Coordinates of C-alpha atoms in Angstrom, one line a residue:
Chain U
X26 CA 13.0 -40.3 3.8
X27 CA 12.8 -36.5 3.4
X28 CA 15.1 -36.8 0.4
X29 CA 12.8 -39.4 -1.2
X30 CA 9.8 -37.3 -0.5
X31 CA 11.5 -34.2 -1.9
X32 CA 12.4 -36.1 -5.0
X33 CA 9.0 -37.5 -5.5
X34 CA 7.4 -34.1 -5.1
X35 CA 9.9 -32.7 -7.6
X36 CA 9.0 -35.3 -10.1
X37 CA 5.4 -34.6 -9.5
X38 CA 5.5 -30.9 -9.7
X39 CA 8.2 -30.2 -12.2
X40 CA 7.5 -32.6 -15.0
X41 CA 5.5 -30.0 -17.0
X42 CA 3.8 -31.0 -20.2
X43 CA 6.4 -31.0 -22.9
X44 CA 6.9 -28.0 -25.2
X45 CA 5.2 -27.4 -28.5
X46 CA 1.8 -27.0 -26.9
X47 CA 0.7 -25.1 -30.0
X48 CA -2.8 -23.8 -29.6
X49 CA -4.6 -24.7 -32.7
X50 CA -8.2 -24.8 -33.7
X51 CA -9.6 -28.3 -34.4
X52 CA -12.3 -29.5 -36.7
X53 CA -15.8 -29.1 -35.3
X54 CA -16.4 -32.8 -36.0
X55 CA -18.8 -34.6 -38.3
X56 CA -21.7 -34.4 -35.8
X57 CA -21.4 -30.6 -35.4
X58 CA -21.1 -30.0 -39.1
X59 CA -24.1 -32.3 -39.8
X60 CA -26.1 -30.5 -37.3
X61 CA -25.2 -27.0 -38.6
X62 CA -26.0 -28.0 -42.1
X63 CA -29.3 -29.5 -41.0
X64 CA -30.3 -26.4 -39.1
X65 CA -29.4 -24.1 -41.9
X66 CA -30.7 -26.1 -44.9
X67 CA -33.1 -28.9 -43.8
X68 CA -36.8 -28.6 -42.8
X69 CA -37.3 -28.2 -39.1
X70 CA -37.5 -31.6 -37.4
X71 CA -36.1 -33.4 -40.4
X72 CA -32.3 -33.3 -40.2
X73 CA -30.1 -34.5 -43.0
X74 CA -28.6 -38.0 -42.7
X75 CA -25.3 -37.0 -44.1
X76 CA -23.6 -40.3 -43.1
X77 CA -24.3 -41.5 -46.6
X78 CA -21.6 -39.2 -47.8
X79 CA -18.9 -40.6 -45.5
X80 CA -16.6 -42.8 -47.4
X81 CA -17.0 -45.6 -44.8
X82 CA -18.7 -46.4 -41.6
X83 CA -16.9 -45.2 -38.4
X84 CA -15.2 -42.5 -40.3
X85 CA -17.1 -39.8 -38.4
X86 CA -14.9 -40.7 -35.4
X87 CA -11.8 -39.6 -37.4
X88 CA -13.2 -36.2 -38.1
X89 CA -13.4 -35.1 -34.5
X90 CA -15.5 -36.6 -31.8
X91 CA -16.1 -36.4 -28.0
X92 CA -15.0 -39.3 -25.8
X93 CA -15.2 -39.8 -22.1
X94 CA -12.7 -41.7 -19.9
X95 CA -13.6 -41.5 -16.2
X96 CA -13.9 -37.9 -15.4
X97 CA -12.0 -36.9 -18.6
X98 CA -14.1 -35.6 -21.4
X99 CA -12.0 -34.9 -24.4
X100 CA -12.4 -34.0 -28.1
X101 CA -10.3 -36.5 -30.2
X102 CA -9.1 -36.7 -33.7
X103 CA -10.0 -33.0 -34.3
X104 CA -6.5 -31.9 -35.3
X105 CA -6.3 -31.7 -39.1
X106 CA -4.2 -34.5 -40.6
X107 CA -3.8 -36.0 -44.0
X108 CA -6.3 -38.8 -43.3
X109 CA -9.1 -36.7 -41.9
X110 CA -8.6 -34.1 -44.6
X111 CA -8.9 -36.9 -47.1
X112 CA -12.2 -38.0 -45.5
X113 CA -13.5 -34.4 -45.2
X114 CA -12.7 -34.0 -48.9
X115 CA -14.5 -37.1 -50.0
X116 CA -17.5 -36.5 -47.7
X117 CA -18.0 -32.9 -48.5
X118 CA -17.5 -33.5 -52.3
X119 CA -20.3 -36.0 -52.1
X120 CA -22.5 -33.6 -50.2
X121 CA -21.7 -30.7 -52.5
X122 CA -22.5 -32.8 -55.5
X123 CA -25.9 -33.7 -54.0
X124 CA -26.7 -30.1 -53.5
X125 CA -25.7 -29.3 -57.1
X126 CA -27.7 -32.2 -58.5
X127 CA -30.7 -30.9 -56.6
X128 CA -30.9 -28.3 -59.4
X129 CA -32.3 -31.0 -61.7
X130 CA -33.5 -33.8 -59.4
X131 CA -33.8 -33.3 -55.6
X132 CA -31.3 -35.4 -53.8
X133 CA -31.9 -33.8 -50.4
X134 CA -34.9 -32.4 -48.7
X135 CA -34.4 -28.6 -48.0
X136 CA -36.4 -26.1 -46.1
X137 CA -38.5 -23.6 -48.0
X138 CA -36.3 -20.6 -47.7
X139 CA -33.2 -22.4 -48.9
X140 CA -35.1 -24.0 -51.7
X141 CA -36.1 -20.6 -53.0
X142 CA -32.5 -19.5 -52.9
X143 CA -31.3 -22.7 -54.6
X144 CA -33.9 -22.4 -57.3
X145 CA -32.7 -18.9 -58.1
X146 CA -29.1 -20.0 -58.2
X147 CA -29.9 -23.0 -60.4
X148 CA -30.6 -20.6 -63.2
X149 CA -26.8 -20.1 -63.4
X150 CA -25.1 -18.7 -65.5
X151 CA -28.2 -16.5 -66.2
X152 CA -27.9 -13.0 -64.8
X153 CA -30.7 -13.6 -62.2
X154 CA -28.5 -16.3 -60.6
X155 CA -25.5 -14.0 -60.5
X156 CA -27.4 -11.5 -58.5
X157 CA -25.7 -10.3 -55.4
X158 CA -28.7 -11.0 -53.2
X159 CA -29.0 -14.6 -54.4
X160 CA -25.3 -15.2 -54.0
X161 CA -25.2 -13.7 -50.5
X162 CA -28.3 -15.7 -49.5
X163 CA -26.7 -18.9 -50.6
X164 CA -23.4 -18.1 -48.9
X165 CA -25.1 -17.3 -45.5
X166 CA -27.4 -20.3 -45.8
X167 CA -24.5 -22.7 -45.9
X168 CA -21.7 -20.8 -44.1
X169 CA -23.9 -19.1 -41.5
X170 CA -22.1 -16.2 -40.0
X171 CA -18.9 -18.0 -39.3
X172 CA -16.8 -16.1 -41.8
X173 CA -16.0 -12.4 -42.4
X174 CA -17.2 -10.4 -45.4
X175 CA -13.9 -10.7 -47.1
X176 CA -14.4 -14.4 -47.3
X177 CA -17.7 -14.0 -49.0
X178 CA -16.3 -11.4 -51.4
X179 CA -13.4 -13.7 -52.4
X180 CA -15.9 -16.6 -52.9
X181 CA -18.4 -14.5 -54.9
X182 CA -15.7 -13.0 -57.1
X183 CA -14.1 -16.3 -57.8
X184 CA -17.3 -17.9 -59.0
X185 CA -18.4 -14.9 -61.0
X186 CA -15.0 -14.9 -62.7
X187 CA -14.1 -18.6 -63.1
X188 CA -17.5 -20.3 -63.4
X189 CA -19.2 -17.7 -65.7
X190 CA -19.8 -20.4 -68.4
X191 CA -20.2 -23.5 -66.3
X192 CA -23.5 -25.4 -65.8
X193 CA -25.7 -24.7 -62.7
X194 CA -25.2 -28.3 -61.4
X195 CA -21.4 -28.0 -61.5
X196 CA -21.3 -24.4 -60.2
X197 CA -23.7 -25.0 -57.3
X198 CA -21.7 -28.1 -56.3
X199 CA -18.4 -26.2 -56.5
X200 CA -19.9 -23.3 -54.5
X201 CA -21.1 -25.6 -51.8
X202 CA -17.8 -27.4 -51.7
X203 CA -15.8 -24.2 -51.5
X204 CA -17.9 -23.0 -48.6
X205 CA -17.8 -26.2 -46.7
X206 CA -14.0 -26.7 -47.1
X207 CA -13.3 -23.2 -45.8
X208 CA -11.5 -23.1 -42.4
X209 CA -14.2 -20.8 -41.1
X210 CA -16.8 -23.5 -41.7
X211 CA -14.8 -26.5 -40.6
X212 CA -12.8 -25.3 -37.7
X213 CA -13.9 -24.5 -34.2
X214 CA -13.2 -21.0 -33.2
Chain C
X2 CA 12.1 -75.5 -26.9
X3 CA 10.8 -74.7 -30.4
X4 CA 11.9 -71.4 -31.8
X5 CA 11.3 -69.7 -35.1
X6 CA 14.6 -69.5 -37.0
X7 CA 15.8 -66.8 -39.3
X8 CA 15.7 -69.3 -42.1
X9 CA 12.0 -69.9 -41.5
X10 CA 11.5 -66.2 -41.8
X11 CA 13.2 -66.0 -45.1
X12 CA 11.4 -69.0 -46.4
X13 CA 8.1 -67.8 -45.3
X14 CA 8.9 -64.3 -46.6
X15 CA 9.8 -65.7 -50.0
X16 CA 6.6 -67.7 -50.2
X17 CA 4.3 -65.0 -49.0
X18 CA 5.8 -61.9 -50.5
X19 CA 4.3 -62.3 -53.9
X20 CA 0.8 -62.5 -52.6
X21 CA 1.1 -59.6 -50.3
X22 CA 2.9 -57.0 -52.2
X23 CA 0.8 -54.6 -54.2
X24 CA 0.9 -55.2 -57.9
X25 CA 3.3 -52.9 -59.6
X26 CA 4.6 -51.5 -56.3
X27 CA 8.1 -51.8 -55.2
X28 CA 7.3 -52.0 -51.5
X29 CA 10.7 -51.4 -50.2
X30 CA 11.2 -48.4 -52.3
X31 CA 7.8 -47.1 -51.4
X32 CA 8.4 -47.6 -47.7
X33 CA 12.0 -46.3 -47.5
X34 CA 14.1 -45.4 -50.4
X35 CA 17.3 -45.8 -48.4
X36 CA 16.7 -49.5 -48.1
X37 CA 16.8 -49.5 -44.3
X38 CA 13.1 -49.5 -43.4
X39 CA 12.4 -49.2 -39.7
X40 CA 9.0 -49.2 -38.1
X41 CA 7.5 -49.4 -34.6
X42 CA 4.7 -51.5 -33.1
X43 CA 3.4 -50.8 -29.6
X44 CA 1.2 -53.5 -28.1
X45 CA -0.7 -52.1 -25.2
X46 CA -2.1 -54.1 -22.3
X47 CA -4.8 -51.6 -21.1
X48 CA -5.6 -51.1 -17.5
X49 CA -2.4 -52.0 -15.7
X50 CA -1.4 -55.6 -16.2
X51 CA 0.0 -57.5 -13.2
X52 CA 3.6 -58.6 -14.1
X53 CA 3.4 -61.4 -11.5
X54 CA 1.2 -63.3 -13.9
X55 CA 3.9 -63.1 -16.6
X56 CA 7.6 -62.4 -16.2
X57 CA 7.9 -61.1 -12.7
X58 CA 6.2 -63.9 -10.7
X59 CA 6.6 -64.8 -7.1
X60 CA 6.9 -68.2 -5.3
X61 CA 3.8 -69.7 -4.1
X62 CA 5.2 -69.6 -0.5
X63 CA 4.7 -65.8 -0.7
X64 CA 1.0 -66.3 -1.3
X65 CA 0.8 -68.8 1.5
X66 CA 2.3 -66.2 3.7
X67 CA -0.4 -63.8 2.7
X68 CA 1.9 -61.4 0.9
X69 CA 0.7 -61.6 -2.7
X70 CA -2.4 -62.9 -4.5
X71 CA -1.9 -65.7 -7.0
X72 CA -5.0 -67.1 -8.5
X73 CA -3.1 -69.4 -10.8
X74 CA -2.1 -71.4 -7.7
X75 CA 1.0 -72.8 -9.3
X76 CA 4.7 -72.5 -8.6
X77 CA 6.3 -70.3 -11.3
X78 CA 9.1 -71.5 -13.4
X79 CA 12.5 -69.9 -14.2
X80 CA 12.9 -67.8 -17.4
X81 CA 16.6 -67.3 -18.0
X82 CA 17.9 -64.7 -20.4
X83 CA 20.8 -65.1 -22.8
X84 CA 22.7 -62.7 -20.4
X85 CA 22.3 -65.3 -17.7
X86 CA 19.8 -63.2 -15.7
X87 CA 16.8 -65.2 -14.5
X88 CA 13.3 -64.2 -13.5
X89 CA 10.4 -66.2 -12.3
X90 CA 7.6 -66.6 -14.9
X91 CA 4.3 -68.3 -14.8
X92 CA 3.3 -71.1 -17.2
X93 CA 1.0 -68.5 -18.8
X94 CA 3.9 -67.1 -20.8
X95 CA 4.5 -70.5 -22.4
X96 CA 3.0 -69.4 -25.8
X97 CA 5.8 -66.9 -25.9
X98 CA 8.6 -69.5 -25.6
X99 CA 9.0 -70.0 -29.3
X100 CA 9.8 -66.3 -29.5
X101 CA 12.0 -66.1 -26.5
X102 CA 15.0 -65.0 -28.6
X103 CA 12.9 -62.4 -30.3
X104 CA 12.4 -60.1 -27.4
X105 CA 13.9 -59.0 -24.1
X106 CA 12.2 -58.8 -20.8
X107 CA 12.5 -55.5 -18.8
X108 CA 11.3 -55.9 -15.2
X109 CA 11.0 -53.3 -12.5
X110 CA 10.4 -50.4 -14.9
X111 CA 9.3 -47.2 -13.1
X112 CA 6.5 -45.2 -14.6
X113 CA 5.6 -41.8 -13.0
X114 CA 6.8 -42.2 -9.4
X115 CA 4.3 -39.7 -8.1
X116 CA 0.9 -40.6 -9.6
X117 CA -0.8 -43.9 -9.7
X118 CA -3.8 -43.1 -12.0
X119 CA -4.4 -44.8 -15.3
X120 CA -4.5 -41.6 -17.4
X121 CA -1.4 -40.1 -15.7
X122 CA 0.7 -43.2 -16.3
X123 CA -0.5 -43.7 -19.8
X124 CA 0.3 -40.1 -20.4
X125 CA 3.7 -40.6 -18.8
X126 CA 4.4 -43.6 -21.0
X127 CA 3.6 -41.7 -24.2
X128 CA 4.7 -38.2 -23.3
X129 CA 7.0 -38.3 -20.2
X130 CA 4.5 -36.1 -18.3
X131 CA 1.6 -37.4 -16.2
X132 CA -0.5 -34.4 -17.5
X133 CA 0.2 -35.1 -21.2
X134 CA 2.3 -33.3 -23.8
X135 CA 4.1 -34.5 -26.9
X136 CA 4.0 -38.2 -27.5
X137 CA 7.1 -40.0 -28.5
X138 CA 5.4 -41.9 -31.4
X139 CA 5.5 -38.9 -33.9
X140 CA 9.1 -38.3 -33.0
X141 CA 10.0 -41.7 -34.5
X142 CA 8.4 -40.5 -37.8
X143 CA 10.2 -37.1 -37.8
X144 CA 12.4 -36.1 -40.7
X145 CA 15.1 -35.4 -38.1
X146 CA 15.6 -39.1 -37.8
X147 CA 17.0 -39.0 -41.3
X148 CA 14.2 -41.2 -42.7
X149 CA 11.5 -40.0 -45.1
X150 CA 8.4 -39.6 -42.9
X151 CA 5.4 -41.9 -43.3
X152 CA 2.2 -40.1 -44.3
X153 CA 0.8 -40.7 -40.8
X154 CA 2.7 -41.2 -37.6
X155 CA 0.8 -44.3 -36.5
X156 CA -2.2 -46.4 -37.3
X157 CA -4.3 -48.2 -34.8
X158 CA -6.2 -51.2 -36.0
X159 CA -7.9 -51.3 -32.6
X160 CA -9.7 -48.8 -30.4
X161 CA -7.7 -45.7 -29.6
X162 CA -6.2 -45.1 -26.2
X163 CA -7.1 -42.4 -23.8
X164 CA -4.3 -39.9 -23.8
X165 CA -3.7 -36.2 -23.3
X166 CA -1.1 -35.9 -26.0
X167 CA -1.1 -33.0 -28.3
X168 CA 0.9 -34.2 -31.3
X169 CA -1.2 -37.3 -31.9
X170 CA -3.0 -35.7 -34.8
X171 CA -1.4 -38.1 -37.2
X172 CA -2.0 -41.2 -35.0
X173 CA -5.3 -42.4 -36.3
X174 CA -7.5 -45.4 -35.7
X175 CA -8.0 -47.6 -38.8
X176 CA -10.5 -50.2 -38.1
X177 CA -10.0 -53.0 -40.6
X178 CA -13.6 -53.6 -41.3
X179 CA -14.2 -50.0 -42.1
X180 CA -11.1 -49.8 -44.3
X181 CA -12.4 -52.1 -47.0
X182 CA -15.2 -49.8 -47.8
X183 CA -13.1 -46.7 -47.4
X184 CA -10.5 -48.1 -49.9
X185 CA -13.3 -49.0 -52.4
X186 CA -14.9 -45.6 -52.1
X187 CA -11.6 -43.8 -52.5
X188 CA -10.7 -45.9 -55.6
X189 CA -13.9 -44.5 -57.2
X190 CA -13.3 -40.9 -56.1
X191 CA -10.8 -38.3 -57.3
X192 CA -8.1 -37.4 -54.8
X193 CA -7.9 -33.8 -53.7
X194 CA -6.4 -31.7 -56.5
X195 CA -4.3 -28.6 -56.4
X196 CA -4.0 -28.2 -60.1
X197 CA -7.6 -27.3 -61.0
X198 CA -9.2 -24.0 -60.5
X199 CA -11.5 -25.0 -57.6
X200 CA -8.7 -26.8 -55.8
X201 CA -6.5 -23.7 -56.1
X202 CA -9.3 -21.5 -54.7
X203 CA -9.9 -23.8 -51.7
X204 CA -6.2 -23.8 -51.0
X205 CA -6.1 -20.0 -51.3
X206 CA -8.7 -19.5 -48.6
X207 CA -6.9 -21.9 -46.3
X208 CA -3.7 -20.0 -47.0
X209 CA -5.5 -16.7 -46.3
X210 CA -6.8 -18.0 -43.0
X211 CA -3.4 -19.4 -42.1
X212 CA -1.8 -16.0 -42.2
X213 CA -1.0 -14.4 -38.8
X214 CA -1.3 -15.6 -35.3
X215 CA -3.9 -17.3 -33.3
X216 CA -5.7 -20.6 -33.1
X217 CA -7.6 -20.3 -36.3
X218 CA -4.5 -19.4 -38.2
X219 CA -2.7 -22.4 -36.7
X220 CA -5.6 -24.7 -37.5
X221 CA -5.8 -23.4 -41.1
X222 CA -2.0 -24.0 -41.5
X223 CA -2.6 -27.6 -40.4
X224 CA -5.5 -27.9 -42.8
X225 CA -3.3 -26.6 -45.6
X226 CA -0.4 -29.0 -44.8
X227 CA -2.8 -31.8 -44.5
X228 CA -4.5 -31.0 -47.8
X229 CA -1.1 -31.1 -49.4
X230 CA -0.6 -34.6 -48.0
X231 CA -4.1 -35.8 -48.6
X232 CA -3.7 -36.8 -52.3
X233 CA -0.8 -39.1 -51.3
X234 CA -2.9 -40.6 -48.5
X235 CA -5.9 -40.9 -50.8
X236 CA -3.9 -42.9 -53.3
X237 CA -2.3 -45.1 -50.7
X238 CA -5.7 -45.8 -49.0
X239 CA -7.2 -46.6 -52.4
X240 CA -4.3 -49.0 -53.1
X241 CA -4.6 -50.6 -49.7
X242 CA -5.6 -54.3 -49.9
X243 CA -7.5 -54.9 -46.7
X244 CA -6.7 -58.4 -45.3
X245 CA -9.3 -61.0 -45.6
X246 CA -12.1 -60.8 -42.9
X247 CA -11.7 -64.5 -42.3
X248 CA -8.3 -64.1 -40.9
X249 CA -7.7 -64.3 -37.1
X250 CA -7.6 -60.8 -35.6
X251 CA -3.9 -60.6 -34.8
X252 CA -2.5 -61.9 -38.1
X253 CA -5.1 -59.7 -39.8
X254 CA -3.9 -56.7 -37.9
X255 CA -0.3 -57.4 -38.7
X256 CA -1.2 -57.9 -42.4
X257 CA -2.9 -54.6 -42.4
X258 CA 0.0 -52.9 -40.5
X259 CA 2.4 -54.4 -43.0
X260 CA 0.4 -52.9 -45.9
X261 CA 0.5 -49.5 -44.1
X262 CA 4.3 -49.8 -43.6
X263 CA 5.0 -51.0 -47.1
X264 CA 3.0 -48.1 -48.6
X265 CA 4.9 -45.7 -46.3
X266 CA 1.5 -44.7 -44.9
X267 CA 2.7 -44.8 -41.3
X268 CA 5.9 -45.3 -39.3
X269 CA 4.2 -46.9 -36.3
X270 CA 1.3 -48.9 -35.3
X271 CA -0.4 -49.3 -31.9
X272 CA -2.4 -52.4 -31.1
X273 CA -4.5 -52.4 -27.9
X274 CA -5.5 -55.7 -26.5
X275 CA -9.2 -55.9 -25.6
X276 CA -8.5 -57.5 -22.3
X277 CA -9.1 -55.2 -19.3
X278 CA -6.4 -55.7 -16.7
X279 CA -7.7 -53.3 -14.0
X280 CA -8.7 -55.8 -11.4
X281 CA -9.4 -54.0 -8.1
X282 CA -12.2 -56.3 -7.3
X283 CA -11.5 -59.8 -6.1
X284 CA -13.9 -61.4 -8.6
X285 CA -12.1 -59.6 -11.4
X286 CA -8.7 -60.5 -10.0
X287 CA -9.6 -64.2 -9.9
X288 CA -10.1 -64.1 -13.6
X289 CA -6.5 -63.1 -14.2
X290 CA -5.3 -66.6 -15.2
X291 CA -7.9 -66.6 -18.0
X292 CA -7.2 -63.0 -18.8
X293 CA -3.5 -63.5 -19.2
X294 CA -3.8 -66.8 -21.0
X295 CA -5.9 -65.0 -23.6
X296 CA -3.6 -61.9 -23.7
X297 CA -0.4 -63.8 -23.9
X298 CA -1.9 -66.0 -26.7
X299 CA -2.6 -62.8 -28.6
X300 CA 0.8 -61.4 -28.0
X301 CA 2.3 -64.7 -29.2
X302 CA 0.0 -64.5 -32.3
X303 CA 1.2 -61.0 -33.0
X304 CA 4.9 -62.2 -32.8
X305 CA 4.1 -65.2 -35.0
X306 CA 2.4 -63.0 -37.5
X307 CA 5.3 -60.5 -37.4
X308 CA 7.7 -63.4 -38.1
X309 CA 5.5 -65.0 -40.8
X310 CA 4.4 -61.8 -42.6
X311 CA 6.9 -60.7 -45.2
X312 CA 7.7 -57.1 -45.4
X313 CA 9.4 -57.8 -48.7
X314 CA 11.1 -60.7 -50.4
X315 CA 14.0 -60.6 -48.0
X316 CA 12.7 -59.5 -44.7
X317 CA 9.9 -60.4 -42.4
X318 CA 7.9 -57.7 -40.6
X319 CA 9.8 -58.5 -37.4
X320 CA 13.1 -57.7 -39.3
X321 CA 12.0 -54.2 -39.9
X322 CA 9.9 -53.5 -36.9
X323 CA 10.8 -52.7 -33.3
X324 CA 8.2 -54.1 -31.0
X325 CA 7.2 -53.0 -27.5
X326 CA 4.7 -54.6 -25.3
X327 CA 3.7 -52.5 -22.3
X328 CA 1.0 -51.6 -19.9
X329 CA 0.6 -48.2 -18.1
X330 CA 1.8 -49.7 -14.8
X331 CA 1.9 -52.9 -12.8
X332 CA -0.2 -53.8 -9.8
X333 CA 0.1 -54.1 -6.1
X334 CA 0.6 -57.5 -4.5
X335 CA -2.8 -57.4 -2.9
X336 CA -5.4 -54.9 -1.6
X337 CA -5.4 -54.0 2.0
X338 CA -8.0 -55.4 4.3
X339 CA -9.1 -58.1 2.0
X340 CA -8.3 -61.8 2.6
X341 CA -5.4 -63.1 0.5
X342 CA -7.7 -65.7 -1.2
X343 CA -10.2 -63.0 -2.1
X344 CA -8.3 -59.8 -2.9
X345 CA -8.1 -57.6 -5.8
X346 CA -5.1 -55.5 -6.6
X347 CA -4.4 -51.7 -7.1
X348 CA -2.1 -49.7 -9.2
X349 CA 1.7 -50.0 -8.9
X350 CA 3.7 -47.4 -10.9
X351 CA 7.0 -48.6 -9.3
X352 CA 7.3 -51.8 -11.2
X353 CA 6.1 -52.3 -14.7
X354 CA 7.2 -55.1 -17.1
X355 CA 8.0 -54.2 -20.7
X356 CA 8.9 -56.5 -23.6
X357 CA 11.1 -55.0 -26.3
X358 CA 12.1 -56.8 -29.4
X359 CA 12.5 -56.7 -33.1
X360 CA 14.7 -54.5 -35.2
X361 CA 17.5 -52.6 -33.5
X362 CA 17.1 -54.5 -30.2
X363 CA 19.3 -57.1 -28.5
X364 CA 16.8 -59.8 -27.7
X365 CA 16.6 -62.8 -25.4
X366 CA 17.8 -60.8 -22.4
X367 CA 16.3 -60.3 -19.0
X368 CA 17.0 -56.8 -17.6
X369 CA 16.0 -55.3 -14.3
X370 CA 14.2 -56.9 -11.3
X371 CA 11.9 -56.0 -8.5
X372 CA 12.4 -56.4 -4.8
X373 CA 10.4 -58.4 -2.2
X374 CA 11.3 -61.6 -4.0
X375 CA 9.9 -63.9 -1.4
X376 CA 8.1 -63.8 2.0
X377 CA 11.4 -63.4 3.8
X378 CA 12.7 -60.5 1.8
X379 CA 12.8 -57.3 3.8
X380 CA 12.3 -54.0 2.0
X381 CA 15.0 -51.3 1.8
X382 CA 14.5 -48.0 3.6
X383 CA 14.0 -46.5 0.2
X384 CA 11.1 -48.9 -0.3
X385 CA 9.6 -48.0 3.1
X386 CA 9.8 -44.3 2.2
X387 CA 7.9 -44.8 -1.1
X388 CA 5.6 -47.6 -0.1
X389 CA 5.1 -47.7 3.7
X390 CA 2.3 -50.2 3.5
X391 CA 4.4 -52.6 1.6
X392 CA 1.7 -53.2 -1.0
X393 CA 4.0 -52.8 -4.0
X394 CA 7.1 -54.5 -5.3
X395 CA 9.6 -51.9 -6.6
X396 CA 12.2 -51.8 -9.3
X397 CA 15.7 -52.4 -8.0
X398 CA 18.6 -50.1 -8.7
X399 CA 20.3 -51.0 -11.9
X400 CA 23.8 -50.7 -13.4
X401 CA 23.2 -49.0 -16.7
X402 CA 26.5 -50.3 -18.1
X403 CA 26.0 -54.0 -17.4
X404 CA 22.2 -53.8 -17.3
X405 CA 22.4 -55.9 -14.1
X406 CA 20.7 -55.2 -10.8
X407 CA 23.0 -53.5 -8.3
X408 CA 23.4 -55.5 -5.1
X409 CA 22.4 -52.5 -2.9
X410 CA 19.6 -51.7 -0.5
X411 CA 19.3 -48.0 -0.8
X412 CA 18.4 -45.9 2.2
X413 CA 16.8 -43.2 0.0
X414 CA 14.9 -43.4 -3.3
X415 CA 16.8 -42.0 -6.2
X416 CA 15.1 -42.1 -9.6
X417 CA 18.5 -41.9 -11.3
X418 CA 19.4 -45.3 -10.0
X419 CA 16.3 -46.9 -11.5
X420 CA 15.2 -48.4 -14.8
X421 CA 12.5 -45.9 -15.9
X422 CA 10.2 -45.6 -18.8
X423 CA 12.3 -42.6 -19.7
X424 CA 15.3 -44.9 -20.3
X425 CA 13.1 -47.3 -22.4
X426 CA 11.8 -44.5 -24.6
X427 CA 15.3 -43.0 -25.0
X428 CA 16.6 -46.4 -26.0
X429 CA 13.9 -46.4 -28.7
X430 CA 14.9 -42.9 -29.7
X431 CA 18.5 -44.2 -30.0
X432 CA 17.4 -47.1 -32.1
X433 CA 15.4 -44.7 -34.4
X434 CA 18.2 -42.0 -34.5
X435 CA 15.9 -39.5 -32.9
X436 CA 18.1 -36.5 -31.9
X437 CA 19.3 -36.3 -28.3
X438 CA 17.5 -33.0 -27.9
X439 CA 14.3 -35.1 -27.7
X440 CA 15.6 -37.4 -25.0
X441 CA 13.6 -37.6 -21.8
X442 CA 14.9 -36.9 -18.4
X443 CA 13.6 -38.4 -15.2
X444 CA 13.0 -35.0 -13.7
X445 CA 13.9 -31.3 -13.7
X446 CA 17.7 -30.6 -13.6
X447 CA 18.4 -34.2 -14.2
X448 CA 20.3 -35.4 -17.3
X449 CA 18.7 -37.5 -19.9
X450 CA 17.5 -40.8 -18.7
X451 CA 20.3 -43.3 -19.6
X452 CA 19.9 -45.1 -22.9
X453 CA 20.1 -48.9 -22.4
X454 CA 23.1 -49.3 -24.7
X455 CA 23.4 -53.0 -23.9
X456 CA 19.9 -53.4 -25.3
X457 CA 20.7 -51.9 -28.7
X458 CA 21.7 -54.4 -31.4

């Protein structure tokens, strides 16, 4: 009997979780990203309904979501994979396009301060829109303070260089997309 | 007994292939250029299904003696394998008779010997550890098997399981009703591009974040790899023809899985039955005949769909798919201090029943058995040591060469004598050519759990 108990205890104690327990950041999830964007860009008390940009219903669950089983409360589907990356890409492309189109006809309702920044940026490629203050205000409005200064600098320099002659609608959409697809925006720290 | 013949399969396959294959797609080539496609389907009975209602039944006299509940109230019949080994089975398995030569029955399979919780045993099934870890499913899709990996490790056309596994990032739920819209939207959208200036910039920021150590860098690396694969998945999803909503759920799921396999979108699929088998309460336990009738009907429908759904012009889905039907554990014979006619059952991790069939598996066999076969059977000392209250049947020691139960009554429990989930998974690994370095052992300092060679085709 002792042998059996010993063996049972061994099996219990020594079967450690297998290797490759790589620590990796996961996506924040659609709910968290929607909330962040609403807080930063939407009027207080009127959050965005960003679900319209998801390519299909239930897809938010594939982008990272909390689930409960008994006493277990786990975040699921947050590890980047080819499918959730495809869905993020489709959803954030749609959102970015809507922000860009807001230069000509409002697609989303923004709060006052962001609207001021957006209107200034919508003069692109005029010099007023290429102003450091305008660009930084737009960056921080969307990204928040999740990324380091070097990320902002890389983003700013890229658009000043590569989008110098593009339309405002296209540029604002691309700017928004580039920010929201940045790991600093999408991943949990 | 009516069975579905190989000829039926070919005939059905020839008839159906044209309508199911994607236009302009060479399915076999898309799925596996080496012409030897091999996939995996896991059907999960969630909650701990009682094997005594299926392929590990007990005589009614045992219920009359107050040893084991039986709300079917019928004498079980004999189910004999092609290897001459018999087990008692209830009439509830009748829908599976036509497919009796399509799968083998494994009785008395040990899950984790030390924990009897749902999560721990489901973790153990998938990862070999009650606490979680790497799941075996992605290993079947690894390049180390010598096959080109599918874009995703597995798709779930049902609700996902609760697991603590950390390499499940490419095991994703794909609910059929949501897929139709997804496919439509993706057809209208551009896939992620790496050849335009914006795409290159987005990638460059991921690459920058991926440099160095730490969780963010690891996450960014995963993002980058996933973004590289995303155009392929985008195109495959856009090409996906979602099966008609009017189809019954099981054939529809198999049709969808077939699409995913043909497109090389995934190596595996997991199908979770909706029935909840956790019947601690007497009122729940009394519903088991209905519960199992429905569940077995669905399993039979899945097998039928696998037989009738062509993978290509020559092969059915069952020809290219290894199928496993499993629960996280079995159940106790009864609950203590409840009358035998009004008792629920608790968890029994010492005796699970698993069905294994399809590609790479010798089918029609009965392997393994449990003890306490009738009211007169006395337990071994090993049984007393592990289950002093005699609430559980336990898997009997097995000869791994002959796959027959050894006629011994051990004094002490030794996991190495037992048919374990580790052996079952290692047998799957052998069928899929997963390297031996991945093989599971049954405990520290023990060798790999034996592969059931006699079960390999």
